[in-house]
Amino acid sequence: MKEDQIYWVGQKAFIEKDGEVLIFITPSGEPDFPGGKIQEGEDNLAESLKREVLEESNLEIEVGEPFAVWQRVFPENHKYAGKMIYLVAFKCSYVSGELKLSDEHKDFRWVNKDNYKEVDNGGEYFKTLDKYFKSL
């Protein structure tokens, strides 16, 4: 019998502000969203996501309902290369704060229903963004 798959669990915030959603751009140019892995000792998903968003963007958010899940393998240049992560996407609302990027991302962009396809790279993150806008 095969061993059970080991996953990291992570979550991503689709932060809506004035009809737009925040997208981060990774150093390799890929779209990403605020969020990250749940850390040891954290047992509240919403609080974990709020912590990650504050660390990465300096924004405070309200965490809404999950709307998508997917899994992916960490890329070769990541410290967990080859390991699996199971991701949960949450619809979130901006509460306060001035956006300040952490060193994990090189840029950001706010997109709306009319222009979000400009960031289509065919990847899972874009597919989830597409699902977000189609659910509105």
PDB file of C-alpha atoms in Angstrom:
ATOM      1  CA  MET A   1       0.000   0.000   0.000  1.00  0.00           C
ATOM      2  CA  LYS A   2       1.231   3.494  -0.851  1.00  0.00           C
ATOM      3  CA  GLU A   3       1.892   6.087   1.837  1.00  0.00           C
ATOM      4  CA  ASP A   4      -0.547   8.960   2.280  1.00  0.00           C
ATOM      5  CA  GLN A   5       0.322  12.117   0.355  1.00  0.00           C
ATOM      6  CA  ILE A   6       1.799  14.866   2.506  1.00  0.00           C
ATOM      7  CA  TYR A   7       0.582  18.382   1.706  1.00  0.00           C
ATOM      8  CA  TRP A   8       1.274  21.813   2.969  1.00  0.00           C
ATOM      9  CA  VAL A   9      -1.964  23.737   3.351  1.00  0.00           C
ATOM     10  CA  GLY A  10      -2.109  27.286   2.120  1.00  0.00           C
ATOM     11  CA  GLN A  11      -4.670  29.909   1.389  1.00  0.00           C
ATOM     12  CA  LYS A  12      -4.987  32.861  -0.909  1.00  0.00           C
ATOM     13  CA  ALA A  13      -6.947  36.071  -0.427  1.00  0.00           C
ATOM     14  CA  PHE A  14      -8.870  37.503  -3.352  1.00  0.00           C
ATOM     15  CA  ILE A  15      -9.138  40.980  -1.857  1.00  0.00           C
ATOM     16  CA  GLU A  16     -11.851  43.124  -3.357  1.00  0.00           C
ATOM     17  CA  LYS A  17     -11.733  46.903  -3.098  1.00  0.00           C
ATOM     18  CA  ASP A  18     -14.050  49.119  -5.147  1.00  0.00           C
ATOM     19  CA  GLY A  19     -14.803  46.331  -7.654  1.00  0.00           C
ATOM     20  CA  GLU A  20     -11.151  45.397  -8.182  1.00  0.00           C
ATOM     21  CA  VAL A  21      -9.054  42.455  -6.962  1.00  0.00           C
ATOM     22  CA  LEU A  22      -5.431  42.703  -5.864  1.00  0.00           C
ATOM     23  CA  ILE A  23      -2.902  40.655  -7.833  1.00  0.00           C
ATOM     24  CA  PHE A  24       0.754  40.339  -6.906  1.00  0.00           C
ATOM     25  CA  ILE A  25       3.460  39.788  -9.495  1.00  0.00           C
ATOM     26  CA  THR A  26       6.229  37.350  -8.533  1.00  0.00           C
ATOM     27  CA  PRO A  27       9.890  37.985  -9.360  1.00  0.00           C
ATOM     28  CA  SER A  28       9.470  35.548 -12.281  1.00  0.00           C
ATOM     29  CA  GLY A  29       6.513  37.592 -13.611  1.00  0.00           C
ATOM     30  CA  GLU A  30       3.756  35.165 -12.594  1.00  0.00           C
ATOM     31  CA  PRO A  31       0.482  36.365 -11.053  1.00  0.00           C
ATOM     32  CA  ASP A  32      -0.018  35.540  -7.373  1.00  0.00           C
ATOM     33  CA  PHE A  33      -2.349  36.502  -4.566  1.00  0.00           C
ATOM     34  CA  PRO A  34      -1.707  37.483  -0.971  1.00  0.00           C
ATOM     35  CA  GLY A  35      -1.626  34.557   1.407  1.00  0.00           C
ATOM     36  CA  GLY A  36       0.519  31.607   2.240  1.00  0.00           C
ATOM     37  CA  LYS A  37       1.002  28.469   4.246  1.00  0.00           C
ATOM     38  CA  ILE A  38      -0.654  27.847   7.569  1.00  0.00           C
ATOM     39  CA  GLN A  39       2.028  27.819  10.244  1.00  0.00           C
ATOM     40  CA  GLU A  40       2.484  25.373  13.068  1.00  0.00           C
ATOM     41  CA  GLY A  41       0.194  26.239  15.959  1.00  0.00           C
ATOM     42  CA  GLU A  42      -2.352  28.080  13.819  1.00  0.00           C
ATOM     43  CA  ASP A  43      -5.777  26.499  13.896  1.00  0.00           C
ATOM     44  CA  ASN A  44      -7.936  29.373  12.656  1.00  0.00           C
ATOM     45  CA  LEU A  45      -7.818  29.695   8.866  1.00  0.00           C
ATOM     46  CA  ALA A  46      -9.202  33.234   8.791  1.00  0.00           C
ATOM     47  CA  GLU A  47      -6.703  34.525  11.351  1.00  0.00           C
ATOM     48  CA  SER A  48      -3.831  32.793   9.549  1.00  0.00           C
ATOM     49  CA  LEU A  49      -4.868  34.393   6.257  1.00  0.00           C
ATOM     50  CA  LYS A  50      -5.186  37.824   7.868  1.00  0.00           C
ATOM     51  CA  ARG A  51      -1.657  37.433   9.269  1.00  0.00           C
ATOM     52  CA  GLU A  52      -0.223  36.453   5.884  1.00  0.00           C
ATOM     53  CA  VAL A  53      -1.968  39.323   4.082  1.00  0.00           C
ATOM     54  CA  LEU A  54      -0.753  41.859   6.647  1.00  0.00           C
ATOM     55  CA  GLU A  55       2.837  40.534   6.362  1.00  0.00           C
ATOM     56  CA  GLU A  56       2.835  40.600   2.548  1.00  0.00           C
ATOM     57  CA  SER A  57       0.847  43.753   1.853  1.00  0.00           C
ATOM     58  CA  ASN A  58       0.279  45.814   5.019  1.00  0.00           C
ATOM     59  CA  LEU A  59      -3.483  45.509   4.378  1.00  0.00           C
ATOM     60  CA  GLU A  60      -6.165  44.514   6.848  1.00  0.00           C
ATOM     61  CA  ILE A  61      -8.952  42.391   5.434  1.00  0.00           C
ATOM     62  CA  GLU A  62     -12.201  40.692   6.285  1.00  0.00           C
ATOM     63  CA  VAL A  63     -12.137  37.031   5.264  1.00  0.00           C
ATOM     64  CA  GLY A  64     -15.245  35.769   3.512  1.00  0.00           C
ATOM     65  CA  GLU A  65     -16.210  32.387   2.119  1.00  0.00           C
ATOM     66  CA  PRO A  66     -13.897  29.983   0.327  1.00  0.00           C
ATOM     67  CA  PHE A  67     -14.744  29.678  -3.370  1.00  0.00           C
ATOM     68  CA  ALA A  68     -12.042  27.503  -4.943  1.00  0.00           C
ATOM     69  CA  VAL A  69      -9.451  24.872  -4.111  1.00  0.00           C
ATOM     70  CA  TRP A  70      -6.519  23.517  -6.092  1.00  0.00           C
ATOM     71  CA  GLN A  71      -3.179  21.886  -5.573  1.00  0.00           C
ATOM     72  CA  ARG A  72       0.213  22.524  -7.074  1.00  0.00           C
ATOM     73  CA  VAL A  73       3.827  21.511  -6.788  1.00  0.00           C
ATOM     74  CA  PHE A  74       6.280  24.115  -5.545  1.00  0.00           C
ATOM     75  CA  PRO A  75       8.506  25.241  -8.469  1.00  0.00           C
ATOM     76  CA  GLU A  76      12.200  24.381  -8.771  1.00  0.00           C
ATOM     77  CA  ASN A  77      13.403  27.719  -7.419  1.00  0.00           C
ATOM     78  CA  HIS A  78      11.309  27.422  -4.222  1.00  0.00           C
ATOM     79  CA  LYS A  79      12.759  26.161  -0.953  1.00  0.00           C
ATOM     80  CA  TYR A  80      10.068  23.421  -0.945  1.00  0.00           C
ATOM     81  CA  ALA A  81      10.636  22.471  -4.603  1.00  0.00           C
ATOM     82  CA  GLY A  82       8.803  19.298  -5.585  1.00  0.00           C
ATOM     83  CA  LYS A  83       6.509  19.297  -2.525  1.00  0.00           C
ATOM     84  CA  MET A  84       2.739  19.602  -2.841  1.00  0.00           C
ATOM     85  CA  ILE A  85       0.576  22.395  -1.497  1.00  0.00           C
ATOM     86  CA  TYR A  86      -3.219  22.336  -1.251  1.00  0.00           C
ATOM     87  CA  LEU A  87      -4.606  25.852  -1.635  1.00  0.00           C
ATOM     88  CA  VAL A  88      -7.926  27.356  -0.613  1.00  0.00           C
ATOM     89  CA  ALA A  89      -9.039  30.660  -2.161  1.00  0.00           C
ATOM     90  CA  PHE A  90     -11.173  33.005  -0.064  1.00  0.00           C
ATOM     91  CA  LYS A  91     -13.246  35.973  -1.158  1.00  0.00           C
ATOM     92  CA  CYS A  92     -12.021  38.827   1.042  1.00  0.00           C
ATOM     93  CA  SER A  93     -12.810  42.493   1.511  1.00  0.00           C
ATOM     94  CA  TYR A  94     -10.362  45.341   2.019  1.00  0.00           C
ATOM     95  CA  VAL A  95     -10.736  46.949   5.462  1.00  0.00           C
ATOM     96  CA  SER A  96      -7.785  49.341   5.829  1.00  0.00           C
ATOM     97  CA  GLY A  97      -4.119  49.994   5.229  1.00  0.00           C
ATOM     98  CA  GLU A  98      -1.816  51.400   2.589  1.00  0.00           C
ATOM     99  CA  LEU A  99      -0.371  48.755   0.287  1.00  0.00           C
ATOM    100  CA  LYS A 100       3.319  48.029   0.884  1.00  0.00           C
ATOM    101  CA  LEU A 101       4.805  44.973  -0.803  1.00  0.00           C
ATOM    102  CA  SER A 102       7.027  42.547   1.046  1.00  0.00           C
ATOM    103  CA  ASP A 103      10.173  41.285  -0.662  1.00  0.00           C
ATOM    104  CA  GLU A 104       8.291  38.185  -1.879  1.00  0.00           C
ATOM    105  CA  HIS A 105       6.771  40.071  -4.823  1.00  0.00           C
ATOM    106  CA  LYS A 106       8.096  42.609  -7.292  1.00  0.00           C
ATOM    107  CA  ASP A 107       4.887  44.414  -8.212  1.00  0.00           C
ATOM    108  CA  PHE A 108       1.110  44.479  -7.833  1.00  0.00           C
ATOM    109  CA  ARG A 109      -1.936  45.371  -9.832  1.00  0.00           C
ATOM    110  CA  TRP A 110      -5.625  45.856  -9.149  1.00  0.00           C
ATOM    111  CA  VAL A 111      -7.807  44.214 -11.811  1.00  0.00           C
ATOM    112  CA  ASN A 112     -11.513  44.265 -12.489  1.00  0.00           C
ATOM    113  CA  LYS A 113     -14.029  42.258 -14.499  1.00  0.00           C
ATOM    114  CA  ASP A 114     -13.165  44.211 -17.659  1.00  0.00           C
ATOM    115  CA  ASN A 115      -9.357  43.918 -17.639  1.00  0.00           C
ATOM    116  CA  TYR A 116      -8.399  40.829 -15.606  1.00  0.00           C
ATOM    117  CA  LYS A 117      -7.790  38.740 -18.741  1.00  0.00           C
ATOM    118  CA  GLU A 118      -4.698  40.873 -19.386  1.00  0.00           C
ATOM    119  CA  VAL A 119      -2.886  38.735 -16.780  1.00  0.00           C
ATOM    120  CA  ASP A 120      -3.900  35.407 -18.367  1.00  0.00           C
ATOM    121  CA  ASN A 121      -0.864  33.136 -18.348  1.00  0.00           C
ATOM    122  CA  GLY A 122      -2.876  29.907 -18.520  1.00  0.00           C
ATOM    123  CA  GLY A 123      -1.880  28.936 -14.968  1.00  0.00           C
ATOM    124  CA  GLU A 124      -3.939  27.847 -11.986  1.00  0.00           C
ATOM    125  CA  TYR A 125      -3.811  31.257 -10.354  1.00  0.00           C
ATOM    126  CA  PHE A 126      -5.357  32.871 -13.427  1.00  0.00           C
ATOM    127  CA  LYS A 127      -7.966  30.083 -13.695  1.00  0.00           C
ATOM    128  CA  THR A 128      -8.965  30.816 -10.112  1.00  0.00           C
ATOM    129  CA  LEU A 129      -9.171  34.547 -10.852  1.00  0.00           C
ATOM    130  CA  ASP A 130     -11.378  33.724 -13.841  1.00  0.00           C
ATOM    131  CA  LYS A 131     -13.616  31.623 -11.579  1.00  0.00           C
ATOM    132  CA  TYR A 132     -13.792  34.525  -9.114  1.00  0.00           C
ATOM    133  CA  PHE A 133     -15.014  37.013 -11.701  1.00  0.00           C
ATOM    134  CA  LYS A 134     -17.411  34.545 -13.320  1.00  0.00           C
ATOM    135  CA  SER A 135     -19.018  33.943  -9.901  1.00  0.00           C
ATOM    136  CA  LEU A 136     -20.011  37.607  -9.507  1.00  0.00           C
TER     137      LEU A 136
END
